[in-house]
Structures are given as structure tokens and as C-alpha cells.
mmCIF file with all atom_site columns, C-alpha atoms in Angstrom:
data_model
loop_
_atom_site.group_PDB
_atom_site.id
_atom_site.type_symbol
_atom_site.label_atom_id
_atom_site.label_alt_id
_atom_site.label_comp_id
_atom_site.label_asym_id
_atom_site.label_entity_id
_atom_site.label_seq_id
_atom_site.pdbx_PDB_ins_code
_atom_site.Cartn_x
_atom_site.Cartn_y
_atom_site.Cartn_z
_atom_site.occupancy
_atom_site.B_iso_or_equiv
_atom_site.pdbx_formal_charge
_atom_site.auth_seq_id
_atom_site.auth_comp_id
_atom_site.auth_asym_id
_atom_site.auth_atom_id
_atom_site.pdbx_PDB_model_num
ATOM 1   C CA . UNK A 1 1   ? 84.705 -22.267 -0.287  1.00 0.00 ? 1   UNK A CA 1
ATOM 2   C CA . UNK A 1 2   ? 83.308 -25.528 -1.725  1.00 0.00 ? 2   UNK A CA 1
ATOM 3   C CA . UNK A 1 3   ? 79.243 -24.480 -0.508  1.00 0.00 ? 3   UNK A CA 1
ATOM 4   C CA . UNK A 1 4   ? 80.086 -20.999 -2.205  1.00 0.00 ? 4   UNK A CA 1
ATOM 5   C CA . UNK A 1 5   ? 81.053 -22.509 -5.596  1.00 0.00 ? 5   UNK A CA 1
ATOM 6   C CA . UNK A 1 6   ? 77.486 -24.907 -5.214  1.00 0.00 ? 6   UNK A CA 1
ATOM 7   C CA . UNK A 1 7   ? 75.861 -21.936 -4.256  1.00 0.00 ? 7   UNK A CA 1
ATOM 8   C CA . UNK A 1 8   ? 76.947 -19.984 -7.254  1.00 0.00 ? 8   UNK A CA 1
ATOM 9   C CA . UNK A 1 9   ? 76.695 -22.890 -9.490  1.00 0.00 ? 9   UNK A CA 1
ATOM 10  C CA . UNK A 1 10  ? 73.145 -23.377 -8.663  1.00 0.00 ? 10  UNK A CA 1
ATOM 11  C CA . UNK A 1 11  ? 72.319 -19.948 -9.298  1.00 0.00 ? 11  UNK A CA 1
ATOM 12  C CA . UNK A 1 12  ? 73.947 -19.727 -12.748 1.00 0.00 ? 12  UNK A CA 1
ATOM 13  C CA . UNK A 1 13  ? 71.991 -23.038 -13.469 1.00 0.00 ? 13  UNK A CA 1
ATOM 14  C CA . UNK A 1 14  ? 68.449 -21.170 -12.429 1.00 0.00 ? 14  UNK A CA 1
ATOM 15  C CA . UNK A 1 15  ? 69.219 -17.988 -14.125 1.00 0.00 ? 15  UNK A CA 1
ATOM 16  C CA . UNK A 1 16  ? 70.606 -18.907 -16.751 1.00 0.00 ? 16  UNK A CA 1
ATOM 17  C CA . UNK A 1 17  ? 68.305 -21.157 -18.249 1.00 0.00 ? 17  UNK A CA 1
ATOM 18  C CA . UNK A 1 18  ? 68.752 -22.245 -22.103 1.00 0.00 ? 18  UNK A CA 1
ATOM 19  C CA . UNK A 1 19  ? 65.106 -21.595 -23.098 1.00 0.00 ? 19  UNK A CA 1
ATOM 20  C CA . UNK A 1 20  ? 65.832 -18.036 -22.794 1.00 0.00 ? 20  UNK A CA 1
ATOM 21  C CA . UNK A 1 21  ? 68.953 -18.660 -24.447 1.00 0.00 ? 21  UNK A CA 1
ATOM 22  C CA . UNK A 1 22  ? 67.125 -19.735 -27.564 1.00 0.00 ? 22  UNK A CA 1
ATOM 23  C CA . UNK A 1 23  ? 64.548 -17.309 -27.942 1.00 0.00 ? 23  UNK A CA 1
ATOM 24  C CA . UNK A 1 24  ? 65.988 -16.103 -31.321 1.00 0.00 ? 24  UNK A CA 1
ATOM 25  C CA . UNK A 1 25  ? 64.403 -19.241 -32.726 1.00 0.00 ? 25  UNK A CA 1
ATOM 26  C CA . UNK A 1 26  ? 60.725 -18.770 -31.139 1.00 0.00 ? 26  UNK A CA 1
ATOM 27  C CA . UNK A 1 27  ? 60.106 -15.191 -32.722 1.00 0.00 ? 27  UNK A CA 1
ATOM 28  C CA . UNK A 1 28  ? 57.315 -15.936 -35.019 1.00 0.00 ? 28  UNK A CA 1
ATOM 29  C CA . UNK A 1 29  ? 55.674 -18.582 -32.613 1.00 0.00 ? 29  UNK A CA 1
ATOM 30  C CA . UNK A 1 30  ? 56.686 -18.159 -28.812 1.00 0.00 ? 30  UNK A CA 1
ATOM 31  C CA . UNK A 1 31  ? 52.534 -17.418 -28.097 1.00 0.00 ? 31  UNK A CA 1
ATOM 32  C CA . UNK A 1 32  ? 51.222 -20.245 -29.571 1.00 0.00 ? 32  UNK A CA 1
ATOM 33  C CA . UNK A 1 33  ? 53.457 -22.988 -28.209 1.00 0.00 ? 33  UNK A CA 1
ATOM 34  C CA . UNK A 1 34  ? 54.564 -21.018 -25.119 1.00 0.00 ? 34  UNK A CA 1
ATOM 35  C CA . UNK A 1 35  ? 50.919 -21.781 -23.934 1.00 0.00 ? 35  UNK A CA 1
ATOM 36  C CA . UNK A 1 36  ? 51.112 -25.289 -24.029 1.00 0.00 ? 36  UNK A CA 1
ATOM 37  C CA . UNK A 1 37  ? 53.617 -25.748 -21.454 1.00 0.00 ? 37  UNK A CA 1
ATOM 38  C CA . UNK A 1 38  ? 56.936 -25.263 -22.392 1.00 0.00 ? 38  UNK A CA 1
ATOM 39  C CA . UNK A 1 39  ? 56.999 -21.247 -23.018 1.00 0.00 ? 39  UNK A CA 1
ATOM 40  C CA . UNK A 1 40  ? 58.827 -21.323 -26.464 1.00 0.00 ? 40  UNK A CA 1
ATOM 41  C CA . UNK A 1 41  ? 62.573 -20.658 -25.909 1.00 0.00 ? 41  UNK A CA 1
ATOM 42  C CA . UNK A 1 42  ? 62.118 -18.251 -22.578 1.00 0.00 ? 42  UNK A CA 1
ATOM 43  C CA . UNK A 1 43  ? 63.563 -18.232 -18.924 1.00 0.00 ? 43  UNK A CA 1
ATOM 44  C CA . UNK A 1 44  ? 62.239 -21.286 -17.515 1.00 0.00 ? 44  UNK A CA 1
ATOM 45  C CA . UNK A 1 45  ? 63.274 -21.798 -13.763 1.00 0.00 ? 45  UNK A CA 1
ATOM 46  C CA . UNK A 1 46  ? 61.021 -24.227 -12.611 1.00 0.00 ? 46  UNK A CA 1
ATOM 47  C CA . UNK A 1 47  ? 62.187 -27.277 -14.508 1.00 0.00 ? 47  UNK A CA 1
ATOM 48  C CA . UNK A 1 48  ? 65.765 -28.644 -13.856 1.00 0.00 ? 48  UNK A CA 1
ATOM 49  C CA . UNK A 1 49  ? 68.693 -27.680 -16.381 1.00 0.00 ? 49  UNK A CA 1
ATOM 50  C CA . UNK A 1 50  ? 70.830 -30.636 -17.318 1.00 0.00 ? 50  UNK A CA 1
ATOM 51  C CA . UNK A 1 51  ? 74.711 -29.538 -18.446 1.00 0.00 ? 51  UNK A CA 1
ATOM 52  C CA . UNK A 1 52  ? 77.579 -31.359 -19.990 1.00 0.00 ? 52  UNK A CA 1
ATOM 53  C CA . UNK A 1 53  ? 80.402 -30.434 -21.018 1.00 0.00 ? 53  UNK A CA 1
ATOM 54  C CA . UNK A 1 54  ? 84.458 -31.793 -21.455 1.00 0.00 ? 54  UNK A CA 1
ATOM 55  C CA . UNK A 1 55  ? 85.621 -28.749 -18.973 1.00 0.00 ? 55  UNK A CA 1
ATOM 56  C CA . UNK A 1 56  ? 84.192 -26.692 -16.869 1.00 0.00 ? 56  UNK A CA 1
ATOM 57  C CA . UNK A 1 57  ? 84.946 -23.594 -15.011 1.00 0.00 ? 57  UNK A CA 1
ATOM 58  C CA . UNK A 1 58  ? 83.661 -21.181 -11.954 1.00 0.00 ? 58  UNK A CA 1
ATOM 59  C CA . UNK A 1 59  ? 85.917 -17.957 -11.389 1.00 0.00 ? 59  UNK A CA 1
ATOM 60  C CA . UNK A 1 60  ? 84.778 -16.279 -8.353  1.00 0.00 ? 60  UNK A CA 1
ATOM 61  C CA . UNK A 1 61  ? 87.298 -13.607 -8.848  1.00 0.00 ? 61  UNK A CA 1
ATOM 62  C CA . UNK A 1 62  ? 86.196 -13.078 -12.470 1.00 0.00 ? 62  UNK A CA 1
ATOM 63  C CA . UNK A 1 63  ? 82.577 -14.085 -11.478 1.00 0.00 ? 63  UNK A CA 1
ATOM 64  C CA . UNK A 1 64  ? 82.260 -16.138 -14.575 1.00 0.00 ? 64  UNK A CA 1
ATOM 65  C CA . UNK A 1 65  ? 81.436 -19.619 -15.042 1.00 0.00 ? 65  UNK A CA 1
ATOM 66  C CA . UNK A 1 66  ? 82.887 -21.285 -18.058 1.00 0.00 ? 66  UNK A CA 1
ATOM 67  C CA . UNK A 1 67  ? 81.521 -24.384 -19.871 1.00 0.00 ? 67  UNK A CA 1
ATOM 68  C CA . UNK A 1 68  ? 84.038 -26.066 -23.310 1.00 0.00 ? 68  UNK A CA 1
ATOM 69  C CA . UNK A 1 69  ? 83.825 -28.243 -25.206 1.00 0.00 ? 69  UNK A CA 1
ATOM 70  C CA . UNK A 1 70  ? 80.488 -30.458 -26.456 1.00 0.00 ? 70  UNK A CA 1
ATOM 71  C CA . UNK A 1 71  ? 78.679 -28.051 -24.199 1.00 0.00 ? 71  UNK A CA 1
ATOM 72  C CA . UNK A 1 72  ? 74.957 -29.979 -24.077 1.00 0.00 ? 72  UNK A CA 1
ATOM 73  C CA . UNK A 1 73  ? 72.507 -27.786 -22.498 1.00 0.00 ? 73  UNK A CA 1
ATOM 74  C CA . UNK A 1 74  ? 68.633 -29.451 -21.808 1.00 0.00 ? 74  UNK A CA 1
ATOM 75  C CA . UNK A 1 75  ? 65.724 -27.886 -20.375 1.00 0.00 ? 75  UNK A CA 1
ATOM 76  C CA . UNK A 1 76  ? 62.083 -30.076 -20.551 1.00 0.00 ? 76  UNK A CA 1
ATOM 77  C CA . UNK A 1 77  ? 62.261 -30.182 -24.679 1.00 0.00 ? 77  UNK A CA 1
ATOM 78  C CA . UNK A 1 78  ? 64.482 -27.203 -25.462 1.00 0.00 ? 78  UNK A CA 1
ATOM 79  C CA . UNK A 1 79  ? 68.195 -28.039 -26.179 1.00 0.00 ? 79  UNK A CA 1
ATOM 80  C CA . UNK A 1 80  ? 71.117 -25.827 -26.912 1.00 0.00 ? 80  UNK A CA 1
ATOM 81  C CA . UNK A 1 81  ? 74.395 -27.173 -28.247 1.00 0.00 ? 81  UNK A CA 1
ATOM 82  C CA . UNK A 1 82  ? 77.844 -24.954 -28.324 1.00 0.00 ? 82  UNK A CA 1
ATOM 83  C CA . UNK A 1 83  ? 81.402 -25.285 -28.220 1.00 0.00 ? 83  UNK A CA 1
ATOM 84  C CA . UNK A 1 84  ? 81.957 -22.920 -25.107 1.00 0.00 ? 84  UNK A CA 1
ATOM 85  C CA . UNK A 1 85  ? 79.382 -21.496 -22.607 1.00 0.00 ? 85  UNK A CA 1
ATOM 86  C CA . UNK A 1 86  ? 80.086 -18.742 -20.286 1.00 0.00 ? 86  UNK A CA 1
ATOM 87  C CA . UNK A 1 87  ? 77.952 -17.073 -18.051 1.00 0.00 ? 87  UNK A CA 1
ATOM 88  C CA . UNK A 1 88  ? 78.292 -13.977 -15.999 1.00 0.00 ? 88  UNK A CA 1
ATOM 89  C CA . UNK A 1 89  ? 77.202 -13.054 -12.509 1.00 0.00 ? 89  UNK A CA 1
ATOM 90  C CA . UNK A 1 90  ? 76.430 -9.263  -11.001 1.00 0.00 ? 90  UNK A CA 1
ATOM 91  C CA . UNK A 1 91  ? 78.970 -9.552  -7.949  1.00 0.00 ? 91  UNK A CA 1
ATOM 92  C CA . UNK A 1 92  ? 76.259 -7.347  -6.586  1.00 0.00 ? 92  UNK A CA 1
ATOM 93  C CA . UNK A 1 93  ? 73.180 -9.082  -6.692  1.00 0.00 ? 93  UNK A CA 1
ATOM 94  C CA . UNK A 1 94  ? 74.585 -12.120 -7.740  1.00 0.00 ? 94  UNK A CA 1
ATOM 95  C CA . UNK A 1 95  ? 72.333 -12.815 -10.751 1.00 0.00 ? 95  UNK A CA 1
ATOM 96  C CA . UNK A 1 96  ? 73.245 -13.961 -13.834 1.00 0.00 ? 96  UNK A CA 1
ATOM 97  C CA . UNK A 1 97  ? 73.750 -10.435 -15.856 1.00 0.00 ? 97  UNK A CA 1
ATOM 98  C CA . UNK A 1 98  ? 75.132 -12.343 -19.478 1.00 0.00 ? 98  UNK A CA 1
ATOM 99  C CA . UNK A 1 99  ? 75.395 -15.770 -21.081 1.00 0.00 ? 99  UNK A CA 1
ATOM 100 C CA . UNK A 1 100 ? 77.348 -16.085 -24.432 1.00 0.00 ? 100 UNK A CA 1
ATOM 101 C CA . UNK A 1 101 ? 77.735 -19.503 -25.905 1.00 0.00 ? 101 UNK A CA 1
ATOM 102 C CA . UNK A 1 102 ? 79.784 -19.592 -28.984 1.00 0.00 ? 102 UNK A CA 1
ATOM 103 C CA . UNK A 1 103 ? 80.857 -21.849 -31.652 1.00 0.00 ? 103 UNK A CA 1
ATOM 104 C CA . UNK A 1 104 ? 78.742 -23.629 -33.806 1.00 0.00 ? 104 UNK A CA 1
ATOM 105 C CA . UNK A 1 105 ? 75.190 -22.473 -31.321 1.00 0.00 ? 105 UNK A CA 1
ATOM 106 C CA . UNK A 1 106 ? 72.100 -24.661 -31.992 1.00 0.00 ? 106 UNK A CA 1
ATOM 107 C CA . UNK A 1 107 ? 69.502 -24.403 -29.755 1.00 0.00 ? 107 UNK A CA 1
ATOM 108 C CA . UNK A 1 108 ? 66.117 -26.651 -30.569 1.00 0.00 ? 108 UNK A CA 1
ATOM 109 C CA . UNK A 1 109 ? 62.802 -26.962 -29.596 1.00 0.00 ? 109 UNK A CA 1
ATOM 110 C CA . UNK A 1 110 ? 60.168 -28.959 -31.100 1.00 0.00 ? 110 UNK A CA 1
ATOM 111 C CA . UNK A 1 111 ? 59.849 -27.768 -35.219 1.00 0.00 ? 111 UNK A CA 1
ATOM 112 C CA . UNK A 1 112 ? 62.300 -24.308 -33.800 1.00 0.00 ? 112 UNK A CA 1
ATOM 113 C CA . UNK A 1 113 ? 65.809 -24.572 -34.445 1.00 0.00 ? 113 UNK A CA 1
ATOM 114 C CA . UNK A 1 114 ? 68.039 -21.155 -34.099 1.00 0.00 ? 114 UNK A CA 1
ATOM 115 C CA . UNK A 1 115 ? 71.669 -21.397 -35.164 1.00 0.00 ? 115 UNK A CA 1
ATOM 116 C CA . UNK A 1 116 ? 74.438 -19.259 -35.945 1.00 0.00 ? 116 UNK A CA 1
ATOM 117 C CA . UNK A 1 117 ? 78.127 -18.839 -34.478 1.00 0.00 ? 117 UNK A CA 1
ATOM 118 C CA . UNK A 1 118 ? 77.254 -16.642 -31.098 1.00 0.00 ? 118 UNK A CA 1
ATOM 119 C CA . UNK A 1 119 ? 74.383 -16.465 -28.919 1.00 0.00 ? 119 UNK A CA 1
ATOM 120 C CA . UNK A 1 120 ? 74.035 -13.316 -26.278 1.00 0.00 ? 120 UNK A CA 1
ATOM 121 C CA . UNK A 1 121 ? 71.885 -13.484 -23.806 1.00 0.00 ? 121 UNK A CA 1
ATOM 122 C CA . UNK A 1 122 ? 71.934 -10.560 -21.972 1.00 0.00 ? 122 UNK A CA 1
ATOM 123 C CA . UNK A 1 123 ? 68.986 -10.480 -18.786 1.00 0.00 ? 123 UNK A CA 1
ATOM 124 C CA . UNK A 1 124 ? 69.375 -6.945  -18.368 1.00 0.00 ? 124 UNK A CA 1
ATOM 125 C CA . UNK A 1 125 ? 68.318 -6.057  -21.981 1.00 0.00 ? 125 UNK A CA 1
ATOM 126 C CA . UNK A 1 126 ? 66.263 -9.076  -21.851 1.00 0.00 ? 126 UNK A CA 1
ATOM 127 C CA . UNK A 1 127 ? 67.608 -9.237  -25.676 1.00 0.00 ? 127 UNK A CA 1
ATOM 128 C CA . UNK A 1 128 ? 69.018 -12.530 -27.026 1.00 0.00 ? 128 UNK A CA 1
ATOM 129 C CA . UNK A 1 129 ? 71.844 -11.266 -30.186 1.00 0.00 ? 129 UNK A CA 1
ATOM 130 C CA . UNK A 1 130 ? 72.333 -14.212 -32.886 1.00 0.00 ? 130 UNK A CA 1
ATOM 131 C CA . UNK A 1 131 ? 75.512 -13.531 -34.896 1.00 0.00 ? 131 UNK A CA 1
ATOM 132 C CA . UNK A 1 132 ? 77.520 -15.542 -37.226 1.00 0.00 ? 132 UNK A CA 1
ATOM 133 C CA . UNK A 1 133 ? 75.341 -16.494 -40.156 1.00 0.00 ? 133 UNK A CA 1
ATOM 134 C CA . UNK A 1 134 ? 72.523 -16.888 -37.787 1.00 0.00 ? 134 UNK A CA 1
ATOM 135 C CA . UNK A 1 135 ? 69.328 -18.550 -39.127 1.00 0.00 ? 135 UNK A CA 1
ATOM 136 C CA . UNK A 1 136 ? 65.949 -18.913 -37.319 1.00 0.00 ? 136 UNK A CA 1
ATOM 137 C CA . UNK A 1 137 ? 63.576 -22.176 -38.573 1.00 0.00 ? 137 UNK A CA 1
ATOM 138 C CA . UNK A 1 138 ? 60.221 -23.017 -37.967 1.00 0.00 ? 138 UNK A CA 1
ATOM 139 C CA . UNK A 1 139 ? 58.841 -26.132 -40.206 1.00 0.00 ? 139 UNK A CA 1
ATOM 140 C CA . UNK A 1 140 ? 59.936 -25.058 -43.486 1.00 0.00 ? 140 UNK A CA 1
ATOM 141 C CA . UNK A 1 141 ? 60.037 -21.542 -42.829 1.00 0.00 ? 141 UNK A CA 1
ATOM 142 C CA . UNK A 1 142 ? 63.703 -19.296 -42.048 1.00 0.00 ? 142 UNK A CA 1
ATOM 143 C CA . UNK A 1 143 ? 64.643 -15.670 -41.874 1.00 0.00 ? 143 UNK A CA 1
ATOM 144 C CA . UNK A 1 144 ? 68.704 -15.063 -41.988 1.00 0.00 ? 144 UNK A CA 1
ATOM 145 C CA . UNK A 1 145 ? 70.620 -12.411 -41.948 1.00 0.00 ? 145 UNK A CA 1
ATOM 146 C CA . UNK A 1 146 ? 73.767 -10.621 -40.000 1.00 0.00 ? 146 UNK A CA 1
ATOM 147 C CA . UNK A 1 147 ? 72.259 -10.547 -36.614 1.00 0.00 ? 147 UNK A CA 1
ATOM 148 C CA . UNK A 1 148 ? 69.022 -11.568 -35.401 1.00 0.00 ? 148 UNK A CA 1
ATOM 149 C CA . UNK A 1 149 ? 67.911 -9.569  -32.032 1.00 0.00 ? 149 UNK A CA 1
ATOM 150 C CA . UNK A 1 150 ? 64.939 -11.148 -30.194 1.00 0.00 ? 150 UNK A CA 1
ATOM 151 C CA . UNK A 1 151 ? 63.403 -9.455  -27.185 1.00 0.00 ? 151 UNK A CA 1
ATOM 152 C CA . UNK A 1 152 ? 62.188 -11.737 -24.897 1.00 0.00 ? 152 UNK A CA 1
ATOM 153 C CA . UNK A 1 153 ? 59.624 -9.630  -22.862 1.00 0.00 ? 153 UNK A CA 1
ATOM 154 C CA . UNK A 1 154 ? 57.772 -8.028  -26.068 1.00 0.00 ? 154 UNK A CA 1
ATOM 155 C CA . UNK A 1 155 ? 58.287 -11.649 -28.045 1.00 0.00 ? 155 UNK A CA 1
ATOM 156 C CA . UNK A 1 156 ? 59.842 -9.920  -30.627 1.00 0.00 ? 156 UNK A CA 1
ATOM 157 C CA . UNK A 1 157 ? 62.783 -10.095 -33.459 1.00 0.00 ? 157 UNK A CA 1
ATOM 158 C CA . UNK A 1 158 ? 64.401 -7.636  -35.631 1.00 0.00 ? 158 UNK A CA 1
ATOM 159 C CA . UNK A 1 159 ? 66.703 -9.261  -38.305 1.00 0.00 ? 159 UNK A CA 1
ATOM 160 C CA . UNK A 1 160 ? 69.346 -7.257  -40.126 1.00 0.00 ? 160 UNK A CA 1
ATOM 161 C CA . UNK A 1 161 ? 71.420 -6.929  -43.382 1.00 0.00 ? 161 UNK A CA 1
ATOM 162 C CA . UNK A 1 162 ? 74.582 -5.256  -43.963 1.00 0.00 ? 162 UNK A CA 1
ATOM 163 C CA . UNK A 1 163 ? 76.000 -3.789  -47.319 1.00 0.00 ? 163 UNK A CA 1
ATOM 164 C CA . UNK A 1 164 ? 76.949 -7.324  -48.020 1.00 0.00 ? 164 UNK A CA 1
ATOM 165 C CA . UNK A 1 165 ? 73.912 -9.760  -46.841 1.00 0.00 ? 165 UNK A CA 1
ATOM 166 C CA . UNK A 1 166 ? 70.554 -9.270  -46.943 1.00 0.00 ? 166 UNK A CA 1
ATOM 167 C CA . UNK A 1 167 ? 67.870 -10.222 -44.790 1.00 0.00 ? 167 UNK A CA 1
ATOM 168 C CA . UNK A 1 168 ? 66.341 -13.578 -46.595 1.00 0.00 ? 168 UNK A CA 1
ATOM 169 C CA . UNK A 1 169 ? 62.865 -14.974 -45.706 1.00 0.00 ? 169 UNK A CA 1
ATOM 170 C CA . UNK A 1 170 ? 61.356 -17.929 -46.690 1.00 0.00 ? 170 UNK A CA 1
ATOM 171 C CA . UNK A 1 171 ? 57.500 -18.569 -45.495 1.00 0.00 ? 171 UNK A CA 1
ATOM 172 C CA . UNK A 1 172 ? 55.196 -20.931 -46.217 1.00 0.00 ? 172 UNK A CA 1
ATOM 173 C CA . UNK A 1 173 ? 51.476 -18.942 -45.570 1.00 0.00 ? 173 UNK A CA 1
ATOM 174 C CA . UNK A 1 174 ? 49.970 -22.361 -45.410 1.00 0.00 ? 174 UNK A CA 1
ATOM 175 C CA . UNK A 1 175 ? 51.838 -23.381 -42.215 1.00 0.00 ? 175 UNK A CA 1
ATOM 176 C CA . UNK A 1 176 ? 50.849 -20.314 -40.877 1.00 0.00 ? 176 UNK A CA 1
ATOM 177 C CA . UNK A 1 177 ? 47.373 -20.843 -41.514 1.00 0.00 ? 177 UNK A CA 1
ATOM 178 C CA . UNK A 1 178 ? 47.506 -23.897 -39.676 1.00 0.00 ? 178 UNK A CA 1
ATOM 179 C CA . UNK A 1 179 ? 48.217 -21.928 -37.215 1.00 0.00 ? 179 UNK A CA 1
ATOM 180 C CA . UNK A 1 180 ? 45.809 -19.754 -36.696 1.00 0.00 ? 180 UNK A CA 1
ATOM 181 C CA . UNK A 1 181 ? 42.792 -21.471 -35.403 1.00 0.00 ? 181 UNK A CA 1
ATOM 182 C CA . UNK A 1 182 ? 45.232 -23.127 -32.157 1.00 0.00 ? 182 UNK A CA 1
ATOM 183 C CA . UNK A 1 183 ? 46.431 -18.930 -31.679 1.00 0.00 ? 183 UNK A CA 1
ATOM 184 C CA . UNK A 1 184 ? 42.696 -17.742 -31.837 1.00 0.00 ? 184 UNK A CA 1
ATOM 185 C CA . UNK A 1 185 ? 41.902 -20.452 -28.684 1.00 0.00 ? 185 UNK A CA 1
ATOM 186 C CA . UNK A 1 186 ? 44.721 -19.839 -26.693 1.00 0.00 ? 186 UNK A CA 1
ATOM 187 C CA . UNK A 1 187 ? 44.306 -15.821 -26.138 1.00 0.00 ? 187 UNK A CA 1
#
């Protein structure tokens, strides 16, 4: 019982990597950091994940594995903060299918921060859903809204209003022409 809770404990911690996690925060720049090294906010499972938390959890019967309080998550120079962290597993295939961490969601990398009050990572989609007053920085520049969708595969993110909030942008053009020559190298 014990080397089937490591087992599935090691899997969560390779599929479920925080730098996917995060990829709401990498929309307008995953390309041109991503090549440096560290592939802005995406599945990394080459590089060891570091978790702590006050409690933790593994339900083989609910295939779930539950993370509360403080939850710290740390990936190479990506780190996600959260009051709660739950992952879940296929029982099929045994990968990780969903990870939601809730409650006050940070996740950082470099000048990228992406915060709101839930995070949805969901591998199947390969979407990550920001909800909860959810705001994506980059240097001085932020789009908010309702919910911020990022898809991970076509490094792209839709951000939406309701009847009530708007989609708000802020963006500084000159930090984006900064940019520009580094993109132009790296394709």
C-alpha cells in the first residue's frame, strides 16, 4: 500500500507540474522567455517539483491528492502559492486529468505574475481557467477580467467580461518594443 501511495505521489508530482499551472500569466510572452530555458509557465517534467504544505492528502479511492494550507509549489524559477491544491488522477491511465488550486492563487515567474482566486488546470483541454478577479502581469503591463482562459499548446489567452466587469488592459508599447529584437533571434 505504502509503494502505491509513492508511486502515485510521484506521478501527480511529474504531471502535474506548476509551470503549466501558471500559464495564464505567460500569454503575451511564453515564446520569448520559453526559449531561454525555463518554457514560460508550461508542463515542465524534467526539473524536480518542490511542495509544502500544512496537510496533505492522497485518496486512492477518490483518486485525488489534496494539498491545504500555505500550499508552496516551486519548479526551477516558477512558483505558485494557494491555500488548497488538489489534483486528480484518470484511474485509467493514471495521469493527472485536473489540478485546481484555490484561494488566494499566485503563481510567478521572473517579471509574470498571474493571480486570481482559482486556477484550473485541466491536461485534457490543455486549458488553464483563471477565475476570481484574475489578473495577468508582465512588467507594468495587466489584462483583468472575469476569467482568463490560456491554452497551453497554441500559447494563447482569451480574457472575458461579463455584464458587470469589463475586460481592462493596460500596455506599455515600449516594453514591448524591447521585446522585439530578443523574439526576432529566437524563431
Amino acid at each position: 500500500m505504502q509503494m502505491i501511495l509513492l508511486r502515485l505521489l510521484l506521478l501527480v508530482l511529474i504531471l502535474s507540474a506548476p509551470n503549466n499551472a501558471a500559464g495564464a500569466a505567460a500569454a503575451s510572452s511564453t515564446k520569448q522567455e520559453g526559449k531561454k530555458g525555463s518554457s514560460g509557465f508550461e508542463l515542465n517534467k524534467k526539473d524536480p517539483i518542490y511542495i509544502t504544505a500544512d496537510w496533505m492528502e492522497v485518496d486512492q479511492t477518490k483518486n485525488t491528492i489534496v494539498y491545504k494550507g500555505r500550499v508552496v509549489t516551486v519548479q526551477t524559477d516558477m512558483t505558485m502559492r494557494s491555500e488548497i491544491l488538489t489534483a486528480y488522477i484518470d484511474p485509467e491511465t493514471k495521469k493527472m486529468k485536473q489540478i485546481i488550486a484555490e484561494g488566494k492563487v499566485n503563481a510567478t515567474q521572473g517579471n509574470r505574475v498571474a493571480t486570481g482566486e482559482k486556477a484550473v488546470f485541466d491536461d485534457t483541454a490543455k486549458t488553464v481557467t483563471l477565475t476570481g478577479s484574475p489578473v495577468m502581469r508582465q512588467g507594468n503591463s495587466q489584462v483583468s477580467g472575469v476569467k482568463i482562459i490560456y491554452y497551453t499548446e497554441q500559447d494563447k489567452a482569451v480574457t472575458e467580461g461579463d455584464g458587470k466587469v469589463r475586460v481592462q488592459a493596460t500596455i506599455f508599447p515600449e516594453e514591448l518594443k524591447n521585446r522585439e529584437p530578443e523574439d526576432a533571434t529566437q524563431k
